[in-house]
mmCIF file of C-alpha atoms and ligand atoms in Angstrom:
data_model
loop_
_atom_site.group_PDB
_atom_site.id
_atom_site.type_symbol
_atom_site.label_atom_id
_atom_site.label_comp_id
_atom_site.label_asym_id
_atom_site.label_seq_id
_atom_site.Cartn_x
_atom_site.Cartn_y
_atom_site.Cartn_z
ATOM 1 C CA UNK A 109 -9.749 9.252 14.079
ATOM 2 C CA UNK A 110 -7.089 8.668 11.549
ATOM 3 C CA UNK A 111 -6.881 7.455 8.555
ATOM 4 C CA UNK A 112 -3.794 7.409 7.020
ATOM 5 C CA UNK A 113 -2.691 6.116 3.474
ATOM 6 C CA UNK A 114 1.012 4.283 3.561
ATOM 7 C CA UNK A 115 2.265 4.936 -0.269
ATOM 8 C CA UNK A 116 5.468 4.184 -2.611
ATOM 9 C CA UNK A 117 7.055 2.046 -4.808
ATOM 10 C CA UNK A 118 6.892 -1.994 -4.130
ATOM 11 C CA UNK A 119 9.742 -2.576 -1.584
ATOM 12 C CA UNK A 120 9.444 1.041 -0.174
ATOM 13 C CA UNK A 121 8.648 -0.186 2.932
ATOM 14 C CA UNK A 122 5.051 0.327 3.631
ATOM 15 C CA UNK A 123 4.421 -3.124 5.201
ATOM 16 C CA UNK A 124 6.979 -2.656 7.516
ATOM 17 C CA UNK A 125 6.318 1.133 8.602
ATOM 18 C CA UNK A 126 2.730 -0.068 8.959
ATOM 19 C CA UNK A 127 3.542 -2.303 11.941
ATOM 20 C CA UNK A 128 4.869 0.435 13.745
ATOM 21 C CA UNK A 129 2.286 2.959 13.193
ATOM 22 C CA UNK A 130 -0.519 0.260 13.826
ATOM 23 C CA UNK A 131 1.053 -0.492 17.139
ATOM 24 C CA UNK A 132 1.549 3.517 18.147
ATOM 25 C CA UNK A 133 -1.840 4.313 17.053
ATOM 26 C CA UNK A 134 -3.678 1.336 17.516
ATOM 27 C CA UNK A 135 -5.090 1.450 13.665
ATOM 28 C CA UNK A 136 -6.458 -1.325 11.662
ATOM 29 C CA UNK A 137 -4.102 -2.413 8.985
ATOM 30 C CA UNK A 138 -5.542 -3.277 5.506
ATOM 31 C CA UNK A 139 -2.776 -4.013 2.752
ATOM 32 C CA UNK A 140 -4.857 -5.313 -0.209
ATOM 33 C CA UNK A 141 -1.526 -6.945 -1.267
ATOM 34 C CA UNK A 142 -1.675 -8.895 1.487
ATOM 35 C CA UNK A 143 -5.599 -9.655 1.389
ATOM 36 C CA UNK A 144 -4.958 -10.943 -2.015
ATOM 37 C CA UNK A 145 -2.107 -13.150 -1.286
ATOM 38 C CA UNK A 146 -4.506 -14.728 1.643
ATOM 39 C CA UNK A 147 -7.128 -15.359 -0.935
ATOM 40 C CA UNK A 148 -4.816 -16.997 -3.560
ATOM 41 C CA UNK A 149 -3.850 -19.240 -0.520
ATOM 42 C CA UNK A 150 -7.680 -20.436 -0.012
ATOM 43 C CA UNK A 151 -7.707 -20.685 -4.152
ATOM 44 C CA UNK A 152 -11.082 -18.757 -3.952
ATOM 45 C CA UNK A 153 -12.079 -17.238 -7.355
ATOM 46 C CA UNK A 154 -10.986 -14.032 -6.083
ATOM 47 C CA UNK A 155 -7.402 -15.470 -5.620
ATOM 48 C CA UNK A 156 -8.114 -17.363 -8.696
ATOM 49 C CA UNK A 157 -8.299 -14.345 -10.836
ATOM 50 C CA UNK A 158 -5.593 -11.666 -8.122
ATOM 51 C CA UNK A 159 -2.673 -14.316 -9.293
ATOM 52 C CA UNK A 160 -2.847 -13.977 -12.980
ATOM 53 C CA UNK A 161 -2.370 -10.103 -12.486
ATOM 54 C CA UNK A 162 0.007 -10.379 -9.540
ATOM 55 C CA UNK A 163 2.385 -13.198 -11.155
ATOM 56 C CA UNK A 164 2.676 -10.943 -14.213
ATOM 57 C CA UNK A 165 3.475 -7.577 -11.869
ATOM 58 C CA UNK A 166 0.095 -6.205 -13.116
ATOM 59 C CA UNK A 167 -2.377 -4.390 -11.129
ATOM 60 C CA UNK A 168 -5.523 -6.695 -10.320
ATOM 61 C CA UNK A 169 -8.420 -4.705 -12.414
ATOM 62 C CA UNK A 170 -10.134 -1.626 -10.155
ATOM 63 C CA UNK A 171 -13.302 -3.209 -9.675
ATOM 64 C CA UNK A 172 -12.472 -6.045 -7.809
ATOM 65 C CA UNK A 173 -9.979 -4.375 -5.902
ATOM 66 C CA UNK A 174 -13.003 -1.283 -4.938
ATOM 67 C CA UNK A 175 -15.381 -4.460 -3.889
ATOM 68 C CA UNK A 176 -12.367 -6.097 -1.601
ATOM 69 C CA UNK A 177 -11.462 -2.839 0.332
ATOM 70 C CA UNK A 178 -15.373 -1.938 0.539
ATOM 71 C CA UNK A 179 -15.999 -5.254 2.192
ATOM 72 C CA UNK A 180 -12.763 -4.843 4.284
ATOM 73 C CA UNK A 181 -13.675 -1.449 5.867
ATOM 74 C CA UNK A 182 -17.358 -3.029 6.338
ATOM 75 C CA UNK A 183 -15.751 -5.842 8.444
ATOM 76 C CA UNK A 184 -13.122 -3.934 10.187
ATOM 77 C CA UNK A 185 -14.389 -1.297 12.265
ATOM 78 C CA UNK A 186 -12.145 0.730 14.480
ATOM 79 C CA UNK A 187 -12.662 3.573 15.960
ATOM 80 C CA UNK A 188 -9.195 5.072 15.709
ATOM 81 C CA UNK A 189 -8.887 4.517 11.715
ATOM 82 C CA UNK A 190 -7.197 2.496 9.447
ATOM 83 C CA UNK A 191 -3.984 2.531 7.713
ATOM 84 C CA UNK A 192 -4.291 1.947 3.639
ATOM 85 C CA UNK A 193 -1.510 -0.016 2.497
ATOM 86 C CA UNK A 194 -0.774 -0.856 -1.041
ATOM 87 C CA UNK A 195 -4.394 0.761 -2.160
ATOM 88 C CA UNK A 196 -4.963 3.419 -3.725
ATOM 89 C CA UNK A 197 -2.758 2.509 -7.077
ATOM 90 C CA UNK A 198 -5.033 4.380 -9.419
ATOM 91 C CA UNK A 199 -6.768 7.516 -9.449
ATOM 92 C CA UNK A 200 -10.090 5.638 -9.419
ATOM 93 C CA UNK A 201 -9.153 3.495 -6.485
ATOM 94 C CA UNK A 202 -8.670 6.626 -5.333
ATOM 95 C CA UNK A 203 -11.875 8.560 -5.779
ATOM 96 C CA UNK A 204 -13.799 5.232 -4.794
ATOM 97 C CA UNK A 205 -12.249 5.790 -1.487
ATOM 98 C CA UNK A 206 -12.903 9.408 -0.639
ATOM 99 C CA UNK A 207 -16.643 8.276 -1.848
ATOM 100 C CA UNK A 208 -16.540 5.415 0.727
ATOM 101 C CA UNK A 209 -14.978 7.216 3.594
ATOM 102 C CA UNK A 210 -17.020 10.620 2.911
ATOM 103 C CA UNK A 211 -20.360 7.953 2.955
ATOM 104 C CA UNK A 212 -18.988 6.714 6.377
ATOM 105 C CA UNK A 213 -18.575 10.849 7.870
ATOM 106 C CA UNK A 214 -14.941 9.789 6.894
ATOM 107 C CA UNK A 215 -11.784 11.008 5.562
ATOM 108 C CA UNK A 216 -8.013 10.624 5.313
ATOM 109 C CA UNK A 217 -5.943 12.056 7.876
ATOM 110 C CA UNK A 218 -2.685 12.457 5.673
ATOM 111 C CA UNK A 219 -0.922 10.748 2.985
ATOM 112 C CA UNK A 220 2.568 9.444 3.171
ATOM 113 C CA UNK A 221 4.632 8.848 0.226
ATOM 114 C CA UNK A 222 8.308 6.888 1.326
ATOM 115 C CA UNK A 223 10.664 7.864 -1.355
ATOM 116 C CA UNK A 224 13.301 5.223 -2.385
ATOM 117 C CA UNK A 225 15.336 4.899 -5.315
ATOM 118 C CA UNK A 226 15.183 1.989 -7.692
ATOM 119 C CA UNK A 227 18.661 0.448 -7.313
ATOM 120 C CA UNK A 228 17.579 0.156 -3.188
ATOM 121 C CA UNK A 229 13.963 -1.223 -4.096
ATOM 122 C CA UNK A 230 15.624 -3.910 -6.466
ATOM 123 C CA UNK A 231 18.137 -5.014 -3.879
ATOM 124 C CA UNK A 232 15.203 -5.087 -1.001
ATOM 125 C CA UNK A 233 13.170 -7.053 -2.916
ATOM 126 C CA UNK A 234 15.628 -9.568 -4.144
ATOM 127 C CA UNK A 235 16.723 -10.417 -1.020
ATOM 128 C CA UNK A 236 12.917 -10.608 0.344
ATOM 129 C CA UNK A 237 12.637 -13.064 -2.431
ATOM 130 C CA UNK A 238 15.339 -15.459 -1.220
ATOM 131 C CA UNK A 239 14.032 -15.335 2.192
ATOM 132 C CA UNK A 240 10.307 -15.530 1.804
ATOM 133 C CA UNK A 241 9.675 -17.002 -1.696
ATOM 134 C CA UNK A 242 7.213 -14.605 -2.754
ATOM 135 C CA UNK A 243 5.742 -15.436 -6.226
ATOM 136 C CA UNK A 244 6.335 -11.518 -7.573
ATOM 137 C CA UNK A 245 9.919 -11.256 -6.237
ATOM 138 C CA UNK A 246 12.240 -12.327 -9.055
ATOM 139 C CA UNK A 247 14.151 -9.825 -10.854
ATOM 140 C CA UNK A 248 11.528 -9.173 -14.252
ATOM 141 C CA UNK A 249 8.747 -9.441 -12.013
ATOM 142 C CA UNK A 250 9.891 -6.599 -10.043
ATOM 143 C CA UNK A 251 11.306 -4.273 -12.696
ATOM 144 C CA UNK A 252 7.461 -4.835 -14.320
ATOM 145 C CA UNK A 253 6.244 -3.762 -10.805
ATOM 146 C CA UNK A 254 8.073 -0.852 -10.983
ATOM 147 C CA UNK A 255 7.378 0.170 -14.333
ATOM 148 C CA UNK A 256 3.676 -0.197 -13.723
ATOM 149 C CA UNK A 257 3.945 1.772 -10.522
ATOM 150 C CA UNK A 258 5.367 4.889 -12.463
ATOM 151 C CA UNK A 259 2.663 4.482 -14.969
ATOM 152 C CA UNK A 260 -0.491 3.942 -13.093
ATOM 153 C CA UNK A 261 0.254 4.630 -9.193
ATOM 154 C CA UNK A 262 2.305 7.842 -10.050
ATOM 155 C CA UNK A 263 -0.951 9.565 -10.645
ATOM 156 C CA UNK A 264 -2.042 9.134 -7.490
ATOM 157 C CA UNK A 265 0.423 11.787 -5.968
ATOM 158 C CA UNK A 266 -1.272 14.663 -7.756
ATOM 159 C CA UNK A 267 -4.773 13.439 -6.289
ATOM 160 C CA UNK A 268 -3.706 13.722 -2.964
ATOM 161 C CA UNK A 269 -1.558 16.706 -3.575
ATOM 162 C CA UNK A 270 -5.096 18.504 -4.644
ATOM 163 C CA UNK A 271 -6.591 17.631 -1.392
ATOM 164 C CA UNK A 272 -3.370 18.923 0.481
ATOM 165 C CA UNK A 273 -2.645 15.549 2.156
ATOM 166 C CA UNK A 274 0.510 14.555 0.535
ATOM 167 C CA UNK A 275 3.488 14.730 2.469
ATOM 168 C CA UNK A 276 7.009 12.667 0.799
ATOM 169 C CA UNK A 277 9.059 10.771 3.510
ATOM 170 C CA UNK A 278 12.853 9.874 2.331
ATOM 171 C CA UNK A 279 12.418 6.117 2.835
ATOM 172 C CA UNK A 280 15.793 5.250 2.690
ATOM 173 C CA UNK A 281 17.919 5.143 6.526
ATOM 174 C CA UNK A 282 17.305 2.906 9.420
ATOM 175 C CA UNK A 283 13.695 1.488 10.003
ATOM 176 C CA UNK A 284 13.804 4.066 13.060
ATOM 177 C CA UNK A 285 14.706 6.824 11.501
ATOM 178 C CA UNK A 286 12.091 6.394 8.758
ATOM 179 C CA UNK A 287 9.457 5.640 11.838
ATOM 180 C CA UNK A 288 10.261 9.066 13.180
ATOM 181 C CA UNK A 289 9.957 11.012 10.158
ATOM 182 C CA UNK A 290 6.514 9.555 9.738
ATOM 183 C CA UNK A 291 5.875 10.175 13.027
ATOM 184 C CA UNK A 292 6.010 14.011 12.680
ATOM 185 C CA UNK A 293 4.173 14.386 9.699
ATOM 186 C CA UNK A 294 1.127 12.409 11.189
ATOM 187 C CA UNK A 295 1.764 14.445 14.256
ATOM 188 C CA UNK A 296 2.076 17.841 12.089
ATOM 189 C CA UNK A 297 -0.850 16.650 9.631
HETATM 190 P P1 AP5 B 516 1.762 -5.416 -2.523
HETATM 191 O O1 AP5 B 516 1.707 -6.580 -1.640
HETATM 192 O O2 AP5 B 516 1.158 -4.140 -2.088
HETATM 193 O O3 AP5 B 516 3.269 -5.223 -2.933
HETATM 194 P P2 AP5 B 516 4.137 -3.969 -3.391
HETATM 195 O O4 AP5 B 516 3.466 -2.672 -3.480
HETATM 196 O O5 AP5 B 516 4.825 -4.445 -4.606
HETATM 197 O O6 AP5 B 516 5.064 -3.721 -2.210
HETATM 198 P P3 AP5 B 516 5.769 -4.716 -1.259
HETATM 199 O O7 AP5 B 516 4.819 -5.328 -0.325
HETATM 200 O O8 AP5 B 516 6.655 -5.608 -2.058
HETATM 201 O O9 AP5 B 516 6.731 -3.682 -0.516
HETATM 202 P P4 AP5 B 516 6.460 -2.732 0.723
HETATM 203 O O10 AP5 B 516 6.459 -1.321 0.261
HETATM 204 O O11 AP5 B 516 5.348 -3.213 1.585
HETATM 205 O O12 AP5 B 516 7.840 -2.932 1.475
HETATM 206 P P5 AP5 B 516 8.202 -3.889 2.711
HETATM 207 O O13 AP5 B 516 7.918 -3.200 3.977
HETATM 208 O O14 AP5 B 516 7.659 -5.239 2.487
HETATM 209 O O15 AP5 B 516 1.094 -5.796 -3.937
HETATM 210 C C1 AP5 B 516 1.456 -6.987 -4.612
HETATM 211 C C2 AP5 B 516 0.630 -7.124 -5.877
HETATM 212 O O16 AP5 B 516 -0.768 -7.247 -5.532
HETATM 213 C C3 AP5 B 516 0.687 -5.949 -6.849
HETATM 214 O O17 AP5 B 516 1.769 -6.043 -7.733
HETATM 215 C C4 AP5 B 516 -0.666 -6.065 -7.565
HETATM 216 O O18 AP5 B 516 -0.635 -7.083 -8.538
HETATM 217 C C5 AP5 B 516 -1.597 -6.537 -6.454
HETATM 218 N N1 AP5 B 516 -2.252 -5.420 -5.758
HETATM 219 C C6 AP5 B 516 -2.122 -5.095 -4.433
HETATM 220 N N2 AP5 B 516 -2.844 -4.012 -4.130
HETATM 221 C C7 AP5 B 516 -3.463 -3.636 -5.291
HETATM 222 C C8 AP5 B 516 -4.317 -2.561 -5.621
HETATM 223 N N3 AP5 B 516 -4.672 -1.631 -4.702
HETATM 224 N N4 AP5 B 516 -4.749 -2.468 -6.914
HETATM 225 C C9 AP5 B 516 -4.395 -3.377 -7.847
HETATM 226 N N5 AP5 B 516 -3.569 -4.419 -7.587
HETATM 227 C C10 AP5 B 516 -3.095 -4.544 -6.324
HETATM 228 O O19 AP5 B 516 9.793 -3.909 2.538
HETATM 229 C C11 AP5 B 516 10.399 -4.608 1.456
HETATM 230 C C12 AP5 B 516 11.678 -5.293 1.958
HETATM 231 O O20 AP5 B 516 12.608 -4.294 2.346
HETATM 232 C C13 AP5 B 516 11.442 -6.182 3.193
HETATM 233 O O21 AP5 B 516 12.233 -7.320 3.087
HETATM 234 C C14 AP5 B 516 11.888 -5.295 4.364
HETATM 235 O O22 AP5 B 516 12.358 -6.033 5.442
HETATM 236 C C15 AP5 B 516 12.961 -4.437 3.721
HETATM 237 N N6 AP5 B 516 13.023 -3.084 4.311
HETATM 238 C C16 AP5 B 516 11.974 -2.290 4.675
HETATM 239 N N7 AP5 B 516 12.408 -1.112 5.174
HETATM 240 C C17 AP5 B 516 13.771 -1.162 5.130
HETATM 241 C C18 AP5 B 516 14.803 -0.237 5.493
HETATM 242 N N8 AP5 B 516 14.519 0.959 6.026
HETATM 243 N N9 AP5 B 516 16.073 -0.603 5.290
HETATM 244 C C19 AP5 B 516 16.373 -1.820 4.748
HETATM 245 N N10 AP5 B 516 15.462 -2.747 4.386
HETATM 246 C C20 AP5 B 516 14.171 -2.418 4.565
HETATM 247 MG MG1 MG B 517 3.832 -4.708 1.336
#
């Protein structure tokens, strides 16, 4: 089984490496970013409350986002893992899930950190923007991203660093040429 967390900056390109590991390994793909953006569709309260954070380029408040991903994995089970997208962003989120994989006999497999640099995530994102129309992609939006992911996700390097799972990926190329890179260090892990 393997678990792998998919981690960077927004724009990095962890929604679009995840299809092609989920396809090559057959994993279940949970991106809470996209879990929340389903619920703000439906207007449930969870959504209700997600788009005041996510509008604002804010992280939606640990609790919630621990309940979501608990109720996620308890829905989703798949025998050859799951691939974390977009969670952790904290050190709590985290801790919350080695403490709900370790409960399950769980644990990760290796964590991959894409490294891009902020002129290329700014650009990506701008363009997604025009194309898709997402809510968060306009130009202060995304520099607020940003700055919150140095000052709250950054963290979460050093956690996984601890438990020797970290392993940087240059993030910038082709799509292919990223795929294989993360290819050998899942293969290596
Ligand atoms: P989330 O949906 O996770 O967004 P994000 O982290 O900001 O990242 P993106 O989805 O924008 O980028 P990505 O890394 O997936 O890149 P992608 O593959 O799309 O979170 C959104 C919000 O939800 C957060 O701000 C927060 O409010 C909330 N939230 C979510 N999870 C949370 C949590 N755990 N805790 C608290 N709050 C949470 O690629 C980007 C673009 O670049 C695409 O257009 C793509 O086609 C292009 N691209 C990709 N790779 C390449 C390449 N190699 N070359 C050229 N272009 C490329
Ligand atoms: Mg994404």
């Amino acid at each position: 089984m393997k678990n792998i967390v998919i981690f960077g900056p927004p724009g990095s390109g962890k929604g679009t490496q995840s299809e092609f590991i989920i396809n090559k390994y057959k994993l279940q793909h949970i991106s809470t970013g996209d879990v929340l953006r389903a619920e703000m569709k439906n207007e449930t309260p969870l959504g209700q409350e997600a788009k005041k954070h996510i509008e604002q380029g804010a992280l939606v408040p640990d609790s919630l986002i621990i309940d979501m991903l608990e109720k996620c994995l308890d829905d989703n089970s798949n025998d050859n893992g799951v691939i974390f997208d977009g969670f952790p962003r904290t050190v709590a989120q985290a801790e919350a899930l080695k403490v709900m994989l370790n409960k399950r006999g769980q644990d990760i497999h290796v964590m991959l950190n894409l490294q891009v640099p902020d002129e290329v995530l700014v650009e990506r994102l701008i363009k997604r923007g025009e194309e898709s129309g997402r809510s968060d992609d306009n130009l202060e939006t995304i520099q607020k991203r940003i700055n919150v992911y140095n000052e709250q996700t950054v963290p979460v390097i050093g956690f996984y660093e601890g438990e020797n799972k970290h392993v940087a990926i240059e993030g910038v190329g082709t799509i292919e040429e990223i795929a294989a890179k993360i290819t050998a260090a899942i293969e290596n892990a």
